[in-house]
Amino acid sequence: MSKGISVFLGMDYSLEDNIMYMEKSKNQGFNMIFTSLHIPEADYSKVIGEFKYVIKRAKELDMTVIADISPSGFKFLKLKEKDLKGIRDLGVDVLRIDFGFPCEDIAEFTHNKYGIKIEINASTVTERFLKELESFKPNYLNMQACHNYYPRLNTGISVETFKRKNELLNKYKIELSAFIPSLVNKRGPIYEGLPTLEIHRLTSPRIAAKHLYAMGINNVLFGDSIASDEELISVGSVNEKLIEFDIEVLSNCDVEKKIIFRDFHSNRSDASADVIRSVESRLELGLKDKINEFNNIPRKIGYVTIDNFNYLRYSGELQICKKNLPRDTRVNVVGKIKDEELFLINFIEDESKFKFKDVEQ
């Protein structure tokens, strides 16, 4: 799993701005760069020279370069049609095939001998397309897929469409990527953000990234040109492998904090109807540790609780409430998940791993 940025040449930002952005993103754990070679508004007199320099710097930073291309893109690069050797010589690692390429060409590209991965458009795949593609026997091991970003307001895809497209591609075990927007620096000429999902257009990038990973996406990329430093830091710290909830901690008890902030928790394989139960939480309780009664208030959705000594052998068990529950003197309310992340509870399934981060720190 990886994180990436987008670098658009011949647009709003100078080459120096883009290089500095690449370097900042690398320092925050990003290792992928997406760029497009067919933006109608771009100044192509600048694009070609800048493209080569960006790729050179990307190689120095050990960042994977994904280039979006249409058939006319080969002409812009002064290459013959379907010249993948020329693409490799430029330093492109992944070629994202957009409009204009027939299935036969795409399948042929996947068998290239130059080490170039071929990426298809995940947002536009259909059963018909995949069936036709399969008839030309592509090399699925050399394929991946990335969803579109949508510059115009109200045009991003729905969660339902997103899931349906992903299910089609998951049958072929194809790696999936999607875009999140910046809320600070939006790319022109529309300046309305570049998300994949419409519901993410005005969502913080950190939460949008968590949502995409929770839905099984492998790689998350900023769609917009230059995310702010704060956005880079916040998304760079997102754990791709499990759901990390930002919580407000209500307890000052060291034993309870040790339980809350262990490396990870796992939901039980026999998942409960009312709560998420941590398998590991009781293991943190030492023989001499005693959890006293504390904050025994009515429990709301998203409250994090720990059973106190009154619950006998359950003492130390951490739970997340999936529904509103009454007050119980045997159960301490020790934290609460941020309101904007409550929906992530729905992605905790049997044996799902999760952890917590203190928003005050």
mmCIF file of C-alpha atoms in Angstrom:
data_model
loop_
_atom_site.group_PDB
_atom_site.id
_atom_site.type_symbol
_atom_site.label_atom_id
_atom_site.label_comp_id
_atom_site.label_asym_id
_atom_site.label_seq_id
_atom_site.Cartn_x
_atom_site.Cartn_y
_atom_site.Cartn_z
ATOM 1 C CA MET A 1 0.000 0.000 0.000
ATOM 2 C CA SER A 2 1.241 3.460 -0.900
ATOM 3 C CA LYS A 3 0.456 7.161 -0.953
ATOM 4 C CA GLY A 4 0.989 9.543 -3.814
ATOM 5 C CA ILE A 5 0.694 13.084 -5.123
ATOM 6 C CA SER A 6 -0.186 14.575 -8.491
ATOM 7 C CA VAL A 7 2.162 16.860 -10.394
ATOM 8 C CA PHE A 8 0.637 18.816 -13.276
ATOM 9 C CA LEU A 9 3.010 20.500 -15.667
ATOM 10 C CA GLY A 10 2.285 23.623 -17.706
ATOM 11 C CA MET A 11 -0.454 24.633 -15.270
ATOM 12 C CA ASP A 12 -0.656 26.894 -12.191
ATOM 13 C CA TYR A 13 2.663 26.032 -10.567
ATOM 14 C CA SER A 14 6.256 26.482 -11.672
ATOM 15 C CA LEU A 15 8.712 23.646 -12.102
ATOM 16 C CA GLU A 16 10.433 24.778 -8.905
ATOM 17 C CA ASP A 17 7.129 24.643 -7.006
ATOM 18 C CA ASN A 18 6.475 21.113 -8.235
ATOM 19 C CA ILE A 19 9.960 19.869 -7.371
ATOM 20 C CA MET A 20 9.703 21.323 -3.853
ATOM 21 C CA TYR A 21 6.296 19.649 -3.480
ATOM 22 C CA MET A 22 7.745 16.302 -4.523
ATOM 23 C CA GLU A 23 10.514 16.637 -1.952
ATOM 24 C CA LYS A 24 8.107 17.612 0.831
ATOM 25 C CA SER A 25 5.801 14.706 0.033
ATOM 26 C CA LYS A 26 8.670 12.229 0.045
ATOM 27 C CA ASN A 27 9.627 13.424 3.523
ATOM 28 C CA GLN A 28 6.075 12.607 4.694
ATOM 29 C CA GLY A 29 6.119 9.049 3.354
ATOM 30 C CA PHE A 30 4.646 9.537 -0.125
ATOM 31 C CA ASN A 31 6.323 7.452 -2.826
ATOM 32 C CA MET A 32 4.165 7.822 -5.944
ATOM 33 C CA ILE A 33 3.773 10.651 -8.460
ATOM 34 C CA PHE A 34 0.840 10.839 -10.856
ATOM 35 C CA THR A 35 1.061 13.131 -13.861
ATOM 36 C CA SER A 36 -1.065 13.598 -16.949
ATOM 37 C CA LEU A 37 0.061 14.032 -20.528
ATOM 38 C CA HIS A 38 -3.291 15.095 -21.917
ATOM 39 C CA ILE A 39 -4.698 18.078 -20.039
ATOM 40 C CA PRO A 40 -6.332 20.388 -22.596
ATOM 41 C CA GLU A 41 -5.496 23.525 -20.596
ATOM 42 C CA ALA A 42 -1.777 22.722 -20.220
ATOM 43 C CA ASP A 43 0.945 24.683 -22.023
ATOM 44 C CA TYR A 44 2.672 21.892 -23.929
ATOM 45 C CA SER A 45 5.576 24.108 -24.931
ATOM 46 C CA LYS A 46 6.596 23.818 -21.252
ATOM 47 C CA VAL A 47 5.337 20.327 -20.504
ATOM 48 C CA ILE A 48 7.917 18.247 -22.365
ATOM 49 C CA GLY A 49 11.042 19.809 -20.862
ATOM 50 C CA GLU A 50 9.549 19.916 -17.372
ATOM 51 C CA PHE A 51 8.308 16.325 -17.675
ATOM 52 C CA LYS A 52 11.838 15.001 -18.220
ATOM 53 C CA TYR A 53 13.201 16.998 -15.291
ATOM 54 C CA VAL A 54 10.405 15.882 -12.959
ATOM 55 C CA ILE A 55 11.054 12.234 -13.815
ATOM 56 C CA LYS A 56 14.787 12.682 -13.224
ATOM 57 C CA ARG A 57 14.141 14.154 -9.773
ATOM 58 C CA ALA A 58 11.544 11.461 -9.021
ATOM 59 C CA LYS A 59 14.155 8.772 -9.692
ATOM 60 C CA GLU A 60 16.570 10.512 -7.335
ATOM 61 C CA LEU A 61 13.826 10.493 -4.678
ATOM 62 C CA ASP A 62 12.967 6.835 -5.403
ATOM 63 C CA MET A 63 9.373 7.696 -6.274
ATOM 64 C CA THR A 64 7.243 5.730 -8.727
ATOM 65 C CA VAL A 65 6.059 7.768 -11.733
ATOM 66 C CA ILE A 66 2.579 7.109 -13.169
ATOM 67 C CA ALA A 67 1.869 8.886 -16.445
ATOM 68 C CA ASP A 68 -1.655 9.223 -17.786
ATOM 69 C CA ILE A 69 -1.628 9.079 -21.580
ATOM 70 C CA SER A 70 -3.941 9.098 -24.589
ATOM 71 C CA PRO A 71 -2.934 8.106 -28.136
ATOM 72 C CA SER A 72 -2.011 11.742 -28.827
ATOM 73 C CA GLY A 73 0.300 11.692 -25.798
ATOM 74 C CA PHE A 74 2.897 9.731 -27.757
ATOM 75 C CA LYS A 75 2.981 12.573 -30.296
ATOM 76 C CA PHE A 76 3.462 15.178 -27.555
ATOM 77 C CA LEU A 77 6.430 13.150 -26.337
ATOM 78 C CA LYS A 78 7.727 12.897 -29.927
ATOM 79 C CA LEU A 79 7.401 9.114 -29.848
ATOM 80 C CA LYS A 80 5.931 6.722 -32.346
ATOM 81 C CA GLU A 81 2.494 5.332 -31.535
ATOM 82 C CA LYS A 82 2.668 2.537 -28.922
ATOM 83 C CA ASP A 83 6.421 3.085 -28.392
ATOM 84 C CA LEU A 84 6.735 1.639 -24.886
ATOM 85 C CA LYS A 85 10.519 1.488 -25.124
ATOM 86 C CA GLY A 86 10.487 5.257 -25.525
ATOM 87 C CA ILE A 87 8.203 5.535 -22.516
ATOM 88 C CA ARG A 88 10.596 3.358 -20.491
ATOM 89 C CA ASP A 89 13.598 5.423 -21.617
ATOM 90 C CA LEU A 90 11.856 8.538 -20.294
ATOM 91 C CA GLY A 91 11.678 6.890 -16.868
ATOM 92 C CA VAL A 92 7.934 6.206 -16.607
ATOM 93 C CA ASP A 93 7.178 3.264 -14.298
ATOM 94 C CA VAL A 94 3.405 2.971 -14.822
ATOM 95 C CA LEU A 95 1.486 3.942 -17.946
ATOM 96 C CA ARG A 96 -2.154 4.795 -17.271
ATOM 97 C CA ILE A 97 -4.154 4.088 -20.391
ATOM 98 C CA ASP A 98 -7.003 6.505 -20.878
ATOM 99 C CA PHE A 99 -9.515 7.106 -23.651
ATOM 100 C CA GLY A 100 -8.726 5.979 -27.181
ATOM 101 C CA PHE A 101 -6.955 2.654 -26.706
ATOM 102 C CA PRO A 102 -8.779 -0.526 -27.827
ATOM 103 C CA CYS A 103 -8.728 -3.622 -25.606
ATOM 104 C CA GLU A 104 -6.362 -5.383 -27.993
ATOM 105 C CA ASP A 105 -3.730 -2.650 -27.526
ATOM 106 C CA ILE A 106 -4.159 -2.635 -23.756
ATOM 107 C CA ALA A 107 -3.673 -6.401 -23.586
ATOM 108 C CA GLU A 108 -0.618 -6.109 -25.832
ATOM 109 C CA PHE A 109 0.847 -3.405 -23.595
ATOM 110 C CA THR A 110 0.590 -5.668 -20.542
ATOM 111 C CA HIS A 111 3.054 -8.074 -22.186
ATOM 112 C CA ASN A 112 5.720 -5.399 -22.732
ATOM 113 C CA LYS A 113 9.316 -6.399 -22.017
ATOM 114 C CA TYR A 114 10.366 -3.043 -20.592
ATOM 115 C CA GLY A 115 9.084 -3.451 -17.039
ATOM 116 C CA ILE A 116 6.300 -0.878 -17.471
ATOM 117 C CA LYS A 117 3.138 -1.568 -15.503
ATOM 118 C CA ILE A 118 -0.107 -0.871 -17.347
ATOM 119 C CA GLU A 119 -2.868 0.900 -15.453
ATOM 120 C CA ILE A 120 -6.476 0.986 -16.605
ATOM 121 C CA ASN A 121 -9.253 3.377 -15.629
ATOM 122 C CA ALA A 122 -11.089 1.752 -12.713
ATOM 123 C CA SER A 123 -13.999 4.212 -12.812
ATOM 124 C CA THR A 124 -15.043 3.301 -16.352
ATOM 125 C CA VAL A 125 -14.629 -0.498 -16.310
ATOM 126 C CA THR A 126 -17.639 -2.642 -17.079
ATOM 127 C CA GLU A 127 -18.212 -6.376 -17.291
ATOM 128 C CA ARG A 128 -18.347 -5.989 -21.062
ATOM 129 C CA PHE A 129 -14.980 -4.215 -21.164
ATOM 130 C CA LEU A 130 -13.292 -6.791 -18.924
ATOM 131 C CA LYS A 131 -14.754 -9.674 -20.925
ATOM 132 C CA GLU A 132 -13.435 -8.175 -24.166
ATOM 133 C CA LEU A 133 -10.061 -7.448 -22.589
ATOM 134 C CA GLU A 134 -9.833 -11.034 -21.345
ATOM 135 C CA SER A 135 -10.386 -12.334 -24.867
ATOM 136 C CA PHE A 136 -7.001 -10.842 -25.811
ATOM 137 C CA LYS A 137 -5.285 -12.632 -22.890
ATOM 138 C CA PRO A 138 -3.697 -9.757 -20.941
ATOM 139 C CA ASN A 139 -0.999 -10.310 -18.344
ATOM 140 C CA TYR A 140 -2.961 -9.494 -15.185
ATOM 141 C CA LEU A 141 0.225 -9.619 -13.109
ATOM 142 C CA ASN A 142 1.386 -6.543 -15.009
ATOM 143 C CA MET A 143 -1.904 -4.656 -14.654
ATOM 144 C CA GLN A 144 -3.299 -2.273 -12.084
ATOM 145 C CA ALA A 145 -6.212 0.150 -12.023
ATOM 146 C CA CYS A 146 -6.754 3.720 -10.875
ATOM 147 C CA HIS A 147 -10.042 5.552 -10.550
ATOM 148 C CA ASN A 148 -10.657 8.925 -12.152
ATOM 149 C CA TYR A 149 -10.623 12.264 -10.421
ATOM 150 C CA TYR A 150 -13.511 14.618 -11.168
ATOM 151 C CA PRO A 151 -12.791 18.379 -11.448
ATOM 152 C CA ARG A 152 -16.408 19.516 -11.812
ATOM 153 C CA LEU A 153 -18.729 19.800 -8.820
ATOM 154 C CA ASN A 154 -21.351 17.002 -8.606
ATOM 155 C CA THR A 155 -19.571 14.712 -11.093
ATOM 156 C CA GLY A 156 -17.593 12.470 -8.720
ATOM 157 C CA ILE A 157 -18.782 8.871 -8.528
ATOM 158 C CA SER A 158 -20.947 7.478 -5.751
ATOM 159 C CA VAL A 159 -19.794 5.037 -3.100
ATOM 160 C CA GLU A 160 -22.133 2.426 -4.623
ATOM 161 C CA THR A 161 -20.585 2.806 -8.084
ATOM 162 C CA PHE A 162 -17.108 2.777 -6.548
ATOM 163 C CA LYS A 163 -17.772 -0.494 -4.737
ATOM 164 C CA ARG A 164 -19.304 -2.081 -7.831
ATOM 165 C CA LYS A 165 -16.301 -1.221 -10.010
ATOM 166 C CA ASN A 166 -13.896 -2.462 -7.342
ATOM 167 C CA GLU A 167 -15.741 -5.772 -7.058
ATOM 168 C CA LEU A 168 -15.329 -6.301 -10.816
ATOM 169 C CA LEU A 169 -11.594 -5.683 -10.593
ATOM 170 C CA ASN A 170 -11.067 -7.655 -7.397
ATOM 171 C CA LYS A 171 -11.985 -10.811 -9.313
ATOM 172 C CA TYR A 172 -8.721 -10.365 -11.190
ATOM 173 C CA LYS A 173 -6.724 -9.410 -8.065
ATOM 174 C CA ILE A 174 -5.836 -6.067 -9.621
ATOM 175 C CA GLU A 175 -4.216 -3.390 -7.433
ATOM 176 C CA LEU A 176 -6.486 -0.354 -7.009
ATOM 177 C CA SER A 177 -5.829 3.363 -6.546
ATOM 178 C CA ALA A 178 -8.079 6.406 -6.053
ATOM 179 C CA PHE A 179 -7.823 10.152 -5.505
ATOM 180 C CA ILE A 180 -8.520 12.511 -2.614
ATOM 181 C CA PRO A 181 -8.780 16.319 -2.916
ATOM 182 C CA SER A 182 -6.901 19.147 -1.296
ATOM 183 C CA LEU A 183 -9.160 21.622 0.492
ATOM 184 C CA VAL A 184 -6.468 24.299 0.332
ATOM 185 C CA ASN A 185 -4.888 24.322 -3.136
ATOM 186 C CA LYS A 186 -7.295 23.182 -5.830
ATOM 187 C CA ARG A 187 -6.192 22.663 -9.428
ATOM 188 C CA GLY A 188 -7.425 24.931 -12.189
ATOM 189 C CA PRO A 189 -9.153 25.803 -14.329
ATOM 190 C CA ILE A 190 -12.292 24.854 -12.326
ATOM 191 C CA TYR A 191 -10.787 24.948 -8.793
ATOM 192 C CA GLU A 192 -13.425 22.655 -7.270
ATOM 193 C CA GLY A 193 -11.136 19.839 -6.129
ATOM 194 C CA LEU A 194 -10.078 16.547 -7.686
ATOM 195 C CA PRO A 195 -11.641 13.669 -5.724
ATOM 196 C CA THR A 196 -12.749 10.288 -6.992
ATOM 197 C CA LEU A 197 -15.809 10.164 -4.726
ATOM 198 C CA GLU A 198 -18.163 13.136 -4.767
ATOM 199 C CA ILE A 199 -18.719 12.831 -0.991
ATOM 200 C CA HIS A 200 -15.000 13.557 -0.510
ATOM 201 C CA ARG A 201 -15.025 16.889 -2.366
ATOM 202 C CA LEU A 202 -15.385 18.876 0.870
ATOM 203 C CA THR A 203 -14.026 16.212 3.244
ATOM 204 C CA SER A 204 -10.681 16.551 4.975
ATOM 205 C CA PRO A 205 -8.024 14.613 3.013
ATOM 206 C CA ARG A 206 -7.093 12.598 6.116
ATOM 207 C CA ILE A 207 -10.615 11.249 6.565
ATOM 208 C CA ALA A 208 -11.056 10.710 2.816
ATOM 209 C CA ALA A 209 -7.845 8.654 2.789
ATOM 210 C CA LYS A 210 -8.986 6.581 5.776
ATOM 211 C CA HIS A 211 -12.292 5.933 4.013
ATOM 212 C CA LEU A 212 -10.608 4.730 0.809
ATOM 213 C CA TYR A 213 -8.240 2.402 2.661
ATOM 214 C CA ALA A 214 -11.166 1.067 4.706
ATOM 215 C CA MET A 215 -12.928 0.196 1.449
ATOM 216 C CA GLY A 216 -9.950 -1.842 0.279
ATOM 217 C CA ILE A 217 -8.107 0.646 -1.932
ATOM 218 C CA ASN A 218 -4.377 -0.103 -2.135
ATOM 219 C CA ASN A 219 -3.032 3.347 -3.012
ATOM 220 C CA VAL A 220 -4.359 6.834 -2.257
ATOM 221 C CA LEU A 221 -3.201 9.891 -4.182
ATOM 222 C CA PHE A 222 -3.834 13.612 -3.863
ATOM 223 C CA GLY A 223 -5.616 14.652 -7.039
ATOM 224 C CA ASP A 224 -5.057 18.391 -6.670
ATOM 225 C CA SER A 225 -1.848 20.126 -7.651
ATOM 226 C CA ILE A 226 -0.142 21.051 -4.386
ATOM 227 C CA ALA A 227 -1.642 19.998 -1.072
ATOM 228 C CA SER A 228 -0.750 22.135 1.934
ATOM 229 C CA ASP A 229 2.000 21.101 4.341
ATOM 230 C CA GLU A 230 -0.629 20.299 6.988
ATOM 231 C CA GLU A 231 -2.547 18.104 4.533
ATOM 232 C CA LEU A 232 0.600 16.239 3.524
ATOM 233 C CA ILE A 233 1.488 15.598 7.159
ATOM 234 C CA SER A 234 -2.036 14.489 8.099
ATOM 235 C CA VAL A 235 -2.415 12.064 5.187
ATOM 236 C CA GLY A 236 1.183 10.900 5.444
ATOM 237 C CA SER A 237 0.478 9.728 9.003
ATOM 238 C CA VAL A 238 -2.590 7.669 8.009
ATOM 239 C CA ASN A 239 -2.088 3.956 8.653
ATOM 240 C CA GLU A 240 -2.840 2.111 5.403
ATOM 241 C CA LYS A 241 -3.065 -1.344 6.983
ATOM 242 C CA LEU A 242 -5.720 -0.795 9.651
ATOM 243 C CA ILE A 243 -8.326 1.749 10.712
ATOM 244 C CA GLU A 244 -6.914 4.303 13.144
ATOM 245 C CA PHE A 245 -9.592 6.252 14.980
ATOM 246 C CA ASP A 246 -8.896 9.778 16.180
ATOM 247 C CA ILE A 247 -10.328 9.961 19.687
ATOM 248 C CA GLU A 248 -10.750 12.334 22.577
ATOM 249 C CA VAL A 249 -9.377 10.585 25.666
ATOM 250 C CA LEU A 250 -11.527 10.953 28.787
ATOM 251 C CA SER A 251 -9.427 8.890 31.208
ATOM 252 C CA ASN A 252 -6.310 9.861 33.147
ATOM 253 C CA CYS A 253 -5.676 6.297 34.313
ATOM 254 C CA ASP A 254 -2.318 4.938 33.102
ATOM 255 C CA VAL A 255 -3.629 1.361 32.962
ATOM 256 C CA GLU A 256 -6.575 2.403 30.813
ATOM 257 C CA LYS A 257 -4.324 4.462 28.524
ATOM 258 C CA LYS A 258 -2.013 1.484 28.115
ATOM 259 C CA ILE A 259 -4.995 -0.598 27.023
ATOM 260 C CA ILE A 260 -6.321 2.097 24.659
ATOM 261 C CA PHE A 261 -3.041 2.845 22.911
ATOM 262 C CA ARG A 262 -1.631 -0.641 22.417
ATOM 263 C CA ASP A 263 -0.131 -1.265 18.953
ATOM 264 C CA PHE A 264 -3.419 -2.584 17.601
ATOM 265 C CA HIS A 265 -6.716 -4.163 18.562
ATOM 266 C CA SER A 266 -8.597 -6.913 16.721
ATOM 267 C CA ASN A 267 -12.341 -7.298 16.652
ATOM 268 C CA ARG A 268 -13.478 -10.782 17.685
ATOM 269 C CA SER A 269 -14.187 -13.347 14.983
ATOM 270 C CA ASP A 270 -17.672 -13.732 16.485
ATOM 271 C CA ALA A 271 -18.454 -10.034 16.073
ATOM 272 C CA SER A 272 -21.072 -8.675 18.474
ATOM 273 C CA ALA A 273 -24.255 -6.883 17.486
ATOM 274 C CA ASP A 274 -23.882 -3.937 19.866
ATOM 275 C CA VAL A 275 -20.144 -3.375 20.316
ATOM 276 C CA ILE A 276 -16.740 -3.942 18.774
ATOM 277 C CA ARG A 277 -14.759 -6.087 21.240
ATOM 278 C CA SER A 278 -10.970 -5.975 21.379
ATOM 279 C CA VAL A 279 -9.448 -9.454 21.521
ATOM 280 C CA GLU A 280 -6.145 -8.207 22.917
ATOM 281 C CA SER A 281 -7.247 -5.591 25.442
ATOM 282 C CA ARG A 282 -7.505 -7.847 28.503
ATOM 283 C CA LEU A 283 -3.977 -9.089 27.828
ATOM 284 C CA GLU A 284 -2.648 -5.660 28.858
ATOM 285 C CA LEU A 285 -4.023 -6.022 32.386
ATOM 286 C CA GLY A 286 -1.341 -7.127 34.853
ATOM 287 C CA LEU A 287 -2.033 -9.215 37.959
ATOM 288 C CA LYS A 288 -1.668 -6.187 40.219
ATOM 289 C CA ASP A 289 -3.629 -3.809 37.980
ATOM 290 C CA LYS A 290 -7.081 -2.760 39.105
ATOM 291 C CA ILE A 291 -9.467 -0.668 37.060
ATOM 292 C CA ASN A 292 -11.717 1.330 39.352
ATOM 293 C CA GLU A 293 -15.146 2.721 38.515
ATOM 294 C CA PHE A 294 -14.887 5.877 36.404
ATOM 295 C CA ASN A 295 -17.219 7.919 34.195
ATOM 296 C CA ASN A 296 -20.079 5.413 34.254
ATOM 297 C CA ILE A 297 -22.315 7.420 31.942
ATOM 298 C CA PRO A 298 -24.790 6.398 29.223
ATOM 299 C CA ARG A 299 -22.831 5.042 26.268
ATOM 300 C CA LYS A 300 -23.295 6.556 22.820
ATOM 301 C CA ILE A 301 -22.278 5.358 19.374
ATOM 302 C CA GLY A 302 -18.523 5.803 19.048
ATOM 303 C CA TYR A 303 -17.769 5.823 22.758
ATOM 304 C CA VAL A 304 -14.728 3.781 23.755
ATOM 305 C CA THR A 305 -15.227 1.835 26.970
ATOM 306 C CA ILE A 306 -13.207 -0.401 29.299
ATOM 307 C CA ASP A 307 -14.797 -2.805 31.770
ATOM 308 C CA ASN A 308 -13.774 -2.087 35.371
ATOM 309 C CA PHE A 309 -13.098 -4.530 38.226
ATOM 310 C CA ASN A 310 -16.830 -4.998 38.847
ATOM 311 C CA TYR A 311 -17.062 -6.981 35.611
ATOM 312 C CA LEU A 312 -14.795 -9.663 37.080
ATOM 313 C CA ARG A 313 -13.039 -11.683 34.369
ATOM 314 C CA TYR A 314 -14.080 -9.138 31.725
ATOM 315 C CA SER A 315 -12.161 -6.400 33.535
ATOM 316 C CA GLY A 316 -9.872 -4.630 31.051
ATOM 317 C CA GLU A 317 -11.926 -5.434 27.950
ATOM 318 C CA LEU A 318 -12.033 -2.506 25.544
ATOM 319 C CA GLN A 319 -15.104 -1.962 23.391
ATOM 320 C CA ILE A 320 -16.435 0.547 20.856
ATOM 321 C CA CYS A 321 -20.180 1.146 20.978
ATOM 322 C CA LYS A 322 -21.989 0.465 17.708
ATOM 323 C CA LYS A 323 -25.291 1.669 19.147
ATOM 324 C CA ASN A 324 -26.476 3.749 22.088
ATOM 325 C CA LEU A 325 -26.362 1.743 25.329
ATOM 326 C CA PRO A 326 -27.432 2.545 28.906
ATOM 327 C CA ARG A 327 -25.197 3.455 31.815
ATOM 328 C CA ASP A 328 -23.496 0.484 33.514
ATOM 329 C CA THR A 329 -21.450 0.872 36.701
ATOM 330 C CA ARG A 330 -19.227 -1.967 35.485
ATOM 331 C CA VAL A 331 -18.248 -0.081 32.307
ATOM 332 C CA ASN A 332 -16.022 3.003 32.162
ATOM 333 C CA VAL A 333 -16.352 5.455 29.252
ATOM 334 C CA VAL A 334 -12.702 6.281 28.516
ATOM 335 C CA GLY A 335 -12.857 8.028 25.148
ATOM 336 C CA LYS A 336 -14.964 8.984 22.170
ATOM 337 C CA ILE A 337 -14.301 8.811 18.456
ATOM 338 C CA LYS A 338 -14.467 12.093 16.523
ATOM 339 C CA ASP A 339 -17.910 12.657 15.031
ATOM 340 C CA GLU A 340 -16.618 12.821 11.454
ATOM 341 C CA GLU A 341 -15.040 9.379 11.824
ATOM 342 C CA LEU A 342 -18.020 7.558 13.320
ATOM 343 C CA PHE A 343 -18.902 6.096 9.900
ATOM 344 C CA LEU A 344 -15.613 4.164 9.915
ATOM 345 C CA ILE A 345 -17.031 1.931 12.660
ATOM 346 C CA ASN A 346 -19.091 0.269 9.919
ATOM 347 C CA PHE A 347 -15.895 -1.006 8.296
ATOM 348 C CA ILE A 348 -14.796 -2.994 11.357
ATOM 349 C CA GLU A 349 -15.700 -6.584 10.549
ATOM 350 C CA ASP A 350 -14.790 -9.983 12.009
ATOM 351 C CA GLU A 351 -11.077 -9.933 12.960
ATOM 352 C CA SER A 352 -10.563 -6.398 11.577
ATOM 353 C CA LYS A 353 -7.607 -4.589 13.119
ATOM 354 C CA PHE A 354 -7.887 -1.049 14.486
ATOM 355 C CA LYS A 355 -6.087 1.365 16.789
ATOM 356 C CA PHE A 356 -6.498 4.813 18.330
ATOM 357 C CA LYS A 357 -4.777 8.185 18.114
ATOM 358 C CA ASP A 358 -5.207 10.927 20.727
ATOM 359 C CA VAL A 359 -6.342 14.063 18.854
ATOM 360 C CA GLU A 360 -5.002 16.272 21.645
ATOM 361 C CA GLN A 361 -1.430 15.152 21.105
#
